[in-house]
Amino acid sequence: PYNDIRVHAGTWGPDWINIGVADRYHVSKDSTAAIRASWARRSDNPFFGMGPDSKQENESRYASTIFDVGPEYDMKLLPGVFLHTAAGVRDAGFGEGACCDGYTIGYSRAEITLDTRDPRPKPQSGLRLALNGQPAVDVSHRPGNSWLRYSATGGAFWDVTGKARVISLSAAALFVDPMTGAGDSIPFNEQISLGGTSFMRGFLAGRLIDRSAVVATLAYEWPIWVFLDGTMQVSAGNVFGAGLHDYDAKKLRLSSGLGVRSNNSPDHQFEVLAGFGTDTFENGAKITSFRLAFGATRGF
């Protein structure tokens, strides 16, 4: 058994700081335990409104400071079957003039994953299925309110040459519903969000927000160098109201991206990505969003 510490830090001046630390202990060859904490302050978070029809021209900005800390435990249950669990406390504050009050929540999370792919350098053909649930309780200004985030994702991967040149097709459905209280008591940034390092990566983080979402993604990845992969992808999806009750295929959007990223660590990935996002199909699917990402991402 041994332990390792991962540290991630990024800044764009005093108004944009992101720090994360994870102290991970390898309990056995099939399980790890960790304590992780993160602190992020930004004065330029974009907000475009809620729902599938939010408009690019409605962009506004708000400031936030978010602190998150808690334990994690990962274990391999069976060959190809993995369990990830976590718990924590998250405190969020917003700048003066923002739409919403800050809050503090306690949460837990569990995800079970079936992945039939072998580790590289073996061929990467296979299937991946994941179920995720995250209950949360507001312990601040709305005590007693609670909600549940849950999702299901599935993907099929075909290694065309057996040398990590992989075509994949995946689909995801994501939801958040109140357990106590009303749906409008769920903070906007605890609802389902598409864009950024999440699904629909051609959009800025937080571009699409609502109570549920569906996304399908076609992607291709290929090795460029020993620690570097090329990636391109196109997705169709959008956010919708509670339980997808207002789902309409005409309201789907397209997202595309092309870039390179490192493949040596799941905790830290260096990435260069250029992406585009469109308006809804019923509005002509015109390109309305451009995203250029350059830097390191944090996976823990």
PDB file of N, CA, C and O in Angstrom, residues 98 112 146 168 201 205 212 227 240 279 289 294:
ATOM      1  N   ALA A  98     -25.879  39.319  -7.787  1.00  0.00           N
ATOM      2  CA  ALA A  98     -26.237  38.054  -8.441  1.00  0.00           C
ATOM      3  C   ALA A  98     -27.697  37.725  -8.167  1.00  0.00           C
ATOM      4  O   ALA A  98     -28.319  38.243  -7.240  1.00  0.00           O
ATOM      5  N   ILE A 112     -21.757   3.228 -10.139  1.00  0.00           N
ATOM      6  CA  ILE A 112     -21.300   1.884 -10.484  1.00  0.00           C
ATOM      7  C   ILE A 112     -21.118   1.815 -11.991  1.00  0.00           C
ATOM      8  O   ILE A 112     -21.968   2.293 -12.753  1.00  0.00           O
ATOM      9  N   SER A 146     -34.118  19.086  -0.064  1.00  0.00           N
ATOM     10  CA  SER A 146     -33.169  18.094  -0.557  1.00  0.00           C
ATOM     11  C   SER A 146     -33.547  17.706  -1.972  1.00  0.00           C
ATOM     12  O   SER A 146     -34.704  17.864  -2.394  1.00  0.00           O
ATOM     13  N   SER A 168     -16.426   5.708 -31.175  1.00  0.00           N
ATOM     14  CA  SER A 168     -17.375   5.417 -30.103  1.00  0.00           C
ATOM     15  C   SER A 168     -18.700   6.119 -30.348  1.00  0.00           C
ATOM     16  O   SER A 168     -18.765   7.183 -30.966  1.00  0.00           O
ATOM     17  N   ARG A 201     -19.332  19.605 -25.419  1.00  0.00           N
ATOM     18  CA  ARG A 201     -18.140  20.349 -25.069  1.00  0.00           C
ATOM     19  C   ARG A 201     -17.853  21.533 -25.995  1.00  0.00           C
ATOM     20  O   ARG A 201     -16.948  22.321 -25.738  1.00  0.00           O
ATOM     21  N   ALA A 205     -18.928  26.260 -20.347  1.00  0.00           N
ATOM     22  CA  ALA A 205     -19.477  25.654 -19.137  1.00  0.00           C
ATOM     23  C   ALA A 205     -20.689  26.458 -18.665  1.00  0.00           C
ATOM     24  O   ALA A 205     -20.655  27.690 -18.607  1.00  0.00           O
ATOM     25  N   SER A 212     -33.251  18.443 -16.571  1.00  0.00           N
ATOM     26  CA  SER A 212     -32.927  17.152 -17.181  1.00  0.00           C
ATOM     27  C   SER A 212     -32.217  17.399 -18.505  1.00  0.00           C
ATOM     28  O   SER A 212     -32.209  18.523 -19.026  1.00  0.00           O
ATOM     29  N   PHE A 227       2.123   9.961 -24.941  1.00  0.00           N
ATOM     30  CA  PHE A 227       1.255  10.489 -23.892  1.00  0.00           C
ATOM     31  C   PHE A 227       0.181  11.432 -24.433  1.00  0.00           C
ATOM     32  O   PHE A 227      -0.427  12.174 -23.664  1.00  0.00           O
ATOM     33  N   PHE A 240     -33.758  20.046 -20.702  1.00  0.00           N
ATOM     34  CA  PHE A 240     -35.213  20.168 -20.716  1.00  0.00           C
ATOM     35  C   PHE A 240     -35.711  20.304 -19.288  1.00  0.00           C
ATOM     36  O   PHE A 240     -34.918  20.287 -18.334  1.00  0.00           O
ATOM     37  N   ASP A 279     -27.524  26.681 -32.347  1.00  0.00           N
ATOM     38  CA  ASP A 279     -28.897  26.912 -31.895  1.00  0.00           C
ATOM     39  C   ASP A 279     -29.687  25.611 -32.094  1.00  0.00           C
ATOM     40  O   ASP A 279     -29.169  24.612 -32.596  1.00  0.00           O
ATOM     41  N   SER A 289     -22.006  29.492 -30.857  1.00  0.00           N
ATOM     42  CA  SER A 289     -21.063  29.452 -29.756  1.00  0.00           C
ATOM     43  C   SER A 289     -19.725  28.892 -30.232  1.00  0.00           C
ATOM     44  O   SER A 289     -19.687  27.942 -31.017  1.00  0.00           O
ATOM     45  N   PHE A 294      -7.524  25.703 -23.483  1.00  0.00           N
ATOM     46  CA  PHE A 294      -6.079  25.476 -23.511  1.00  0.00           C
ATOM     47  C   PHE A 294      -5.602  25.425 -22.067  1.00  0.00           C
ATOM     48  O   PHE A 294      -5.671  26.416 -21.345  1.00  0.00           O
TER      49      PHE A 294
END
